Amino acid sequence: MKNNNEQFTLIALDSSSSDQSAHYLSRFQHLMNSLQHFNDSNACVDYITNVKNEKILLIISVEHTQMIPTIYLIHQIYAIYIFNLNQCEPTNEDILQYRKVRGHFGTINELVKQIEYDKKCIASNLLTVNIFPECTQGSYSMGDQTGNRNMQEATFMYSQIIRNIFINENYKDTDKNEMIEFFREQYNGNKTELEKIDRFVREYTNERAIYWYTIDGFLYRTINKALRTQDIFTLYHLRYFIKDLHLELKKYHSKQHSNSSQETFVVYRGLGLPRDEFEKLKPDHLISFSEFLSTSKNRQLAEIYVQRGFDDMESILFEIELNYRIPTSTPFADISEQSQFDLEEEILLSMGSVFRIRSLTVTSEKNWNIKLIQTSDEDQQLKLLYQWLDQAIFQVKHLYTKLGSLMLFIYDYDKAEFFLRKVMSQPDFNGDIEKIGATSSIFGEIYFHQNKYEQAILLYQKTIELFEQYPDKSVPSTIQKCYTGLSEICLEEKQYVKALEYSQKSLDIILSDDYMKTIDLLLATRYNNIGHIYYKLGNVERALNYIQKALDYTKSLPSNLPIVSRIFCNLAMTYEQHADYPQSEMYWRKGLEHHLKSMPNNTDATSYLFQAVAINLSDHKKYKEAIEYLKKSLAICKNQGQHALSCCYKNLAIAYHGLEDFQQGAEYLQKAIDIAHTLTNIDLGTMYTDSGNNYYQAKNYEQALVSYSKALEFSQPNAQLAIKIKIFMIYTMQDESNRALEYYELHIKSHMTEVNLNDDILIHYYIGVNYYHLKDNDQALKYLKMAQELVLPNKSDVSLKTFLTDILKKIGSIYVRRDQWSEAATHYAQLLEYHPTAEIYMNIGLIDIKRENFKNGIENLRKASELAKAAGDLSILTIVTKYIESYSRKLN
């Protein structure tokens, strides 16, 4: 699917020829750039459901209207237009009752006019509204809105940082030219917009930024979508114009303030807000807008956009009080004189405006009037974070390095690579040893996180060698970063001792450098790394000691740094290893809570943490809560890599399996497997084994066999024996004893020295069971007694007691078959130690009667009767009652 940098996509579904559709679709090119045509309804729906960030306007011909009830609820679709191109078929009037259906149109001019009007109305609703209480310190809970609030705070915080980077840079004509080439590429083939771009090249000056922004075209459409979605690539290409527009607003803000007798005035903005977002709006909460915010002094004009509501939306009129006296980094200005439209009394606010909600009232038209007052955007946490970033990673001259460092900081490695390659393309790069070393070490980190370990090792080693070759150019901070990177790779490759050596080298370099040893973040990071290595080595005491030191160093840092979350997660894993499960769960939750407050929340890291908490909950049988967290992860995974999505589906399967909802478990596991087949470096053998286990527990043995057979196909040799034992057990469960014994002889017997105790007991037991089913009593007795001998030394193990009772039952049954009553009685009597049930007392009583020991027999049958009554076992109760009555008479 071609990338669409605008906010809309126009789709036509009809049976016309390509030439006919191309003719009438060309009439819409002045309104939007993304135009799609389909003849096939299934292909059309597939395309729509894959759209992520655009709003779809759907033109549908009369012959396809029967599908409207089916597609009506697809959230990407904002409006539907029925177009009778050939005016040959009537429209079903019932279809026109659906609110998204704008009407039936018989001419192209009517259709263009309606879409033009609707597009403007819809555009007014496409604002990113961030809502959160003033207090930024909260805890994450699945049961309230705090988690969403934390997510919005973190996302808003980083959008402000990116904005500050762009507006504080100095740009040249080359930056402008890069923007123009970007637009030419995006609008290739769109004659209307390409003509506007050519005019922009001829006429644009910095002073005309506001005018060009107000033209409905390539600039306005692209900027607003990029700010709404925080598309860093597009924002990067628009940086030249974004700064110009911001500075022009700042200039007019200052000028108008000087010329105004009023310190405050009111502006209005109409908006349709989804109900779930609207419900978060409360008095005294803060609200911010990511985009450049267009407002009007004219209340009636703003109300036009309130009156056009959409499904599941509340119609809102924001009444905003602006105040020149409040210090702000988001200036506002009356742009009526600079705008293409001079009648709108438009006040434009720069991106990232922040307000406080004063009140919410419902009007007589059942719309909402919400009063906002301007507030300072000097958020203390944001200010501290930006100061720290400026000190730690922004002490570089070039924009590309700043953006690359920021992307690396927030774990967006693909974008970090993009910007660092820009650094390498600079003319002065090859002659700067320090810059080469720094860039190589960062690329090493990127390759590490992309699982390209060989490339990462090569870059780290080359960087160390480079500084050894030029000691006067050596940069200790870069060298210690290389040793840290090498340590992380060794950690992933389970070379823990070597990982510890490299990490200690890194720490020694930091402690020997007068500047670095004062940077608490570096010390916190290294101590945390070393603590994690000790966790991997199984040295819990040392691990906790180092990780706690790391946590102590964070006390001097801004509380919204990501390292704190990583420390909490390491503590969680270490306490779990120490079997302190309450502490482990607490730190997993704290790690997730802190991450949601400190990082953009649409990344793999967020998805991983949701899953980590969920896995912890599943391990302790809190399956329902685990599923809630996994569904949060799933919502993020769907927009991230397929590997994360496959893992999430697998963990959902495990949780549903724990709830004994085997059907849901099987469905999610199949989704995981389907994705896994498209990936490399994923363990398909384990997935198929999990699938087999799910079907096995659900007693769906045929499907279990299919899954286990696939597992053998993809598993490593050391994992295959366990799978073969499962297959052997299934044949036993299916009463295919000959097949089970044959499978044992061919695939398991030669590996018996490799099995653990539980499997050794299980195999001997099931061999005995199979011979029992075949009525080969000698062989059955031989293997069951072998299983018994293996269990007895470990009979205190609760998990083995079930084996022992089953073994004794089967041995007792064999002796009954042989009429060896004494031996049978001995084994059943042993069973009473472990499993005193009505069935056992009945069997002992019946053996006594067979041996003509009627008194003991009746006594044991009466005990069986009492237990059967208590258990409600009518079958056994009927049998023992009959025998008691019969043999009591004989005894008398």
PDB file of C-alpha atoms in Angstrom, residues 2-104:
ATOM      1  CA  LYS A   2       1.455   3.370  -1.048  1.00  0.00           C
ATOM      2  CA  ASN A   3       2.230   5.730   1.828  1.00  0.00           C
ATOM      3  CA  ASN A   4      -0.386   8.482   2.154  1.00  0.00           C
ATOM      4  CA  ASN A   5       0.821  11.625   3.901  1.00  0.00           C
ATOM      5  CA  GLU A   6      -2.612  13.219   3.883  1.00  0.00           C
ATOM      6  CA  GLN A   7      -5.468  12.706   6.310  1.00  0.00           C
ATOM      7  CA  PHE A   8      -7.966  11.345   3.774  1.00  0.00           C
ATOM      8  CA  THR A   9      -8.300   8.588   1.210  1.00  0.00           C
ATOM      9  CA  LEU A  10     -11.095   8.637  -1.362  1.00  0.00           C
ATOM     10  CA  ILE A  11     -12.179   5.178  -2.517  1.00  0.00           C
ATOM     11  CA  ALA A  12     -14.613   4.356  -5.328  1.00  0.00           C
ATOM     12  CA  LEU A  13     -16.277   0.938  -5.503  1.00  0.00           C
ATOM     13  CA  ASP A  14     -18.242   0.420  -8.719  1.00  0.00           C
ATOM     14  CA  SER A  15     -18.487  -1.742 -11.809  1.00  0.00           C
ATOM     15  CA  SER A  16     -17.300   0.909 -14.237  1.00  0.00           C
ATOM     16  CA  SER A  17     -14.250   0.530 -16.427  1.00  0.00           C
ATOM     17  CA  SER A  18     -10.900   1.922 -15.352  1.00  0.00           C
ATOM     18  CA  ASP A  19     -11.168   4.698 -17.945  1.00  0.00           C
ATOM     19  CA  GLN A  20     -14.607   5.782 -16.699  1.00  0.00           C
ATOM     20  CA  SER A  21     -13.530   5.754 -13.041  1.00  0.00           C
ATOM     21  CA  ALA A  22     -10.272   7.571 -13.817  1.00  0.00           C
ATOM     22  CA  HIS A  23     -12.265  10.325 -15.519  1.00  0.00           C
ATOM     23  CA  TYR A  24     -14.580  11.077 -12.618  1.00  0.00           C
ATOM     24  CA  LEU A  25     -11.960  10.465  -9.888  1.00  0.00           C
ATOM     25  CA  SER A  26      -9.701  13.079 -11.508  1.00  0.00           C
ATOM     26  CA  ARG A  27     -12.312  15.643 -10.455  1.00  0.00           C
ATOM     27  CA  PHE A  28     -11.275  15.075  -6.831  1.00  0.00           C
ATOM     28  CA  GLN A  29      -7.513  15.588  -7.151  1.00  0.00           C
ATOM     29  CA  HIS A  30      -7.781  19.183  -5.944  1.00  0.00           C
ATOM     30  CA  LEU A  31      -9.354  17.857  -2.706  1.00  0.00           C
ATOM     31  CA  MET A  32      -7.065  14.936  -1.838  1.00  0.00           C
ATOM     32  CA  ASN A  33      -4.097  13.051  -3.193  1.00  0.00           C
ATOM     33  CA  SER A  34      -4.952   9.447  -2.343  1.00  0.00           C
ATOM     34  CA  LEU A  35      -7.590   8.119  -4.768  1.00  0.00           C
ATOM     35  CA  GLN A  36      -8.330   4.399  -5.100  1.00  0.00           C
ATOM     36  CA  HIS A  37     -10.705   2.513  -7.414  1.00  0.00           C
ATOM     37  CA  PHE A  38     -12.067  -1.043  -6.969  1.00  0.00           C
ATOM     38  CA  ASN A  39     -14.424  -3.254  -8.967  1.00  0.00           C
ATOM     39  CA  ASP A  40     -14.232  -6.128  -6.480  1.00  0.00           C
ATOM     40  CA  SER A  41     -15.957  -5.547  -3.116  1.00  0.00           C
ATOM     41  CA  ASN A  42     -13.745  -8.038  -1.204  1.00  0.00           C
ATOM     42  CA  ALA A  43     -10.547  -6.367  -2.413  1.00  0.00           C
ATOM     43  CA  CYS A  44     -12.043  -3.005  -1.447  1.00  0.00           C
ATOM     44  CA  VAL A  45     -12.861  -4.124   2.111  1.00  0.00           C
ATOM     45  CA  ASP A  46      -9.392  -5.685   2.498  1.00  0.00           C
ATOM     46  CA  TYR A  47      -7.805  -2.371   1.518  1.00  0.00           C
ATOM     47  CA  ILE A  48     -10.014  -0.382   3.915  1.00  0.00           C
ATOM     48  CA  THR A  49      -9.301  -2.591   6.928  1.00  0.00           C
ATOM     49  CA  ASN A  50      -5.541  -2.242   6.338  1.00  0.00           C
ATOM     50  CA  VAL A  51      -5.674   1.556   6.440  1.00  0.00           C
ATOM     51  CA  LYS A  52      -4.210   2.812   9.733  1.00  0.00           C
ATOM     52  CA  ASN A  53      -4.172   6.602  10.007  1.00  0.00           C
ATOM     53  CA  GLU A  54      -6.428   7.980   7.280  1.00  0.00           C
ATOM     54  CA  LYS A  55     -10.149   8.679   7.209  1.00  0.00           C
ATOM     55  CA  ILE A  56     -11.919   7.071   4.263  1.00  0.00           C
ATOM     56  CA  LEU A  57     -14.585   8.670   2.116  1.00  0.00           C
ATOM     57  CA  LEU A  58     -16.253   5.840   0.191  1.00  0.00           C
ATOM     58  CA  ILE A  59     -18.094   6.339  -3.103  1.00  0.00           C
ATOM     59  CA  ILE A  60     -20.187   3.268  -3.790  1.00  0.00           C
ATOM     60  CA  SER A  61     -22.293   2.540  -6.861  1.00  0.00           C
ATOM     61  CA  VAL A  62     -25.921   1.439  -6.584  1.00  0.00           C
ATOM     62  CA  GLU A  63     -25.210  -2.200  -7.456  1.00  0.00           C
ATOM     63  CA  HIS A  64     -22.932  -2.525  -4.384  1.00  0.00           C
ATOM     64  CA  THR A  65     -25.228  -0.871  -1.806  1.00  0.00           C
ATOM     65  CA  GLN A  66     -26.293  -4.235  -0.356  1.00  0.00           C
ATOM     66  CA  MET A  67     -22.891  -4.403   1.388  1.00  0.00           C
ATOM     67  CA  ILE A  68     -23.381  -1.123   3.310  1.00  0.00           C
ATOM     68  CA  PRO A  69     -24.940  -2.809   6.408  1.00  0.00           C
ATOM     69  CA  THR A  70     -21.888  -5.084   6.530  1.00  0.00           C
ATOM     70  CA  ILE A  71     -19.191  -2.404   6.212  1.00  0.00           C
ATOM     71  CA  TYR A  72     -21.005   0.399   8.018  1.00  0.00           C
ATOM     72  CA  LEU A  73     -19.257  -0.184  11.361  1.00  0.00           C
ATOM     73  CA  ILE A  74     -15.696  -0.299   9.952  1.00  0.00           C
ATOM     74  CA  HIS A  75     -14.201   2.568  11.943  1.00  0.00           C
ATOM     75  CA  GLN A  76     -11.914   3.777   9.139  1.00  0.00           C
ATOM     76  CA  ILE A  77     -14.957   4.745   7.042  1.00  0.00           C
ATOM     77  CA  TYR A  78     -16.118   8.274   7.824  1.00  0.00           C
ATOM     78  CA  ALA A  79     -18.678   8.811   5.069  1.00  0.00           C
ATOM     79  CA  ILE A  80     -20.397   6.850   2.293  1.00  0.00           C
ATOM     80  CA  TYR A  81     -21.754   8.333  -0.964  1.00  0.00           C
ATOM     81  CA  ILE A  82     -24.086   6.409  -3.268  1.00  0.00           C
ATOM     82  CA  PHE A  83     -23.290   7.405  -6.844  1.00  0.00           C
ATOM     83  CA  ASN A  84     -25.564   6.316  -9.684  1.00  0.00           C
ATOM     84  CA  LEU A  85     -23.040   6.776 -12.473  1.00  0.00           C
ATOM     85  CA  ASN A  86     -25.315   5.465 -15.235  1.00  0.00           C
ATOM     86  CA  GLN A  87     -28.590   6.483 -13.490  1.00  0.00           C
ATOM     87  CA  CYS A  88     -30.055   3.102 -14.340  1.00  0.00           C
ATOM     88  CA  GLU A  89     -30.842   1.527 -10.965  1.00  0.00           C
ATOM     89  CA  PRO A  90     -33.050   2.744  -8.086  1.00  0.00           C
ATOM     90  CA  THR A  91     -31.611   3.142  -4.577  1.00  0.00           C
ATOM     91  CA  ASN A  92     -33.032   1.223  -1.627  1.00  0.00           C
ATOM     92  CA  GLU A  93     -34.437   3.974   0.600  1.00  0.00           C
ATOM     93  CA  ASP A  94     -33.632   1.992   3.773  1.00  0.00           C
ATOM     94  CA  ILE A  95     -29.930   2.300   2.971  1.00  0.00           C
ATOM     95  CA  LEU A  96     -30.179   6.095   3.142  1.00  0.00           C
ATOM     96  CA  GLN A  97     -31.126   5.859   6.844  1.00  0.00           C
ATOM     97  CA  TYR A  98     -27.590   4.899   7.877  1.00  0.00           C
ATOM     98  CA  ARG A  99     -25.946   7.984   9.385  1.00  0.00           C
ATOM     99  CA  LYS A 100     -22.655   7.565   7.537  1.00  0.00           C
ATOM    100  CA  VAL A 101     -24.520   7.565   4.211  1.00  0.00           C
ATOM    101  CA  ARG A 102     -24.490  11.176   2.979  1.00  0.00           C
ATOM    102  CA  GLY A 103     -27.008  10.615   0.216  1.00  0.00           C
ATOM    103  CA  HIS A 104     -27.691   9.489  -3.344  1.00  0.00           C
TER     104      HIS A 104
END
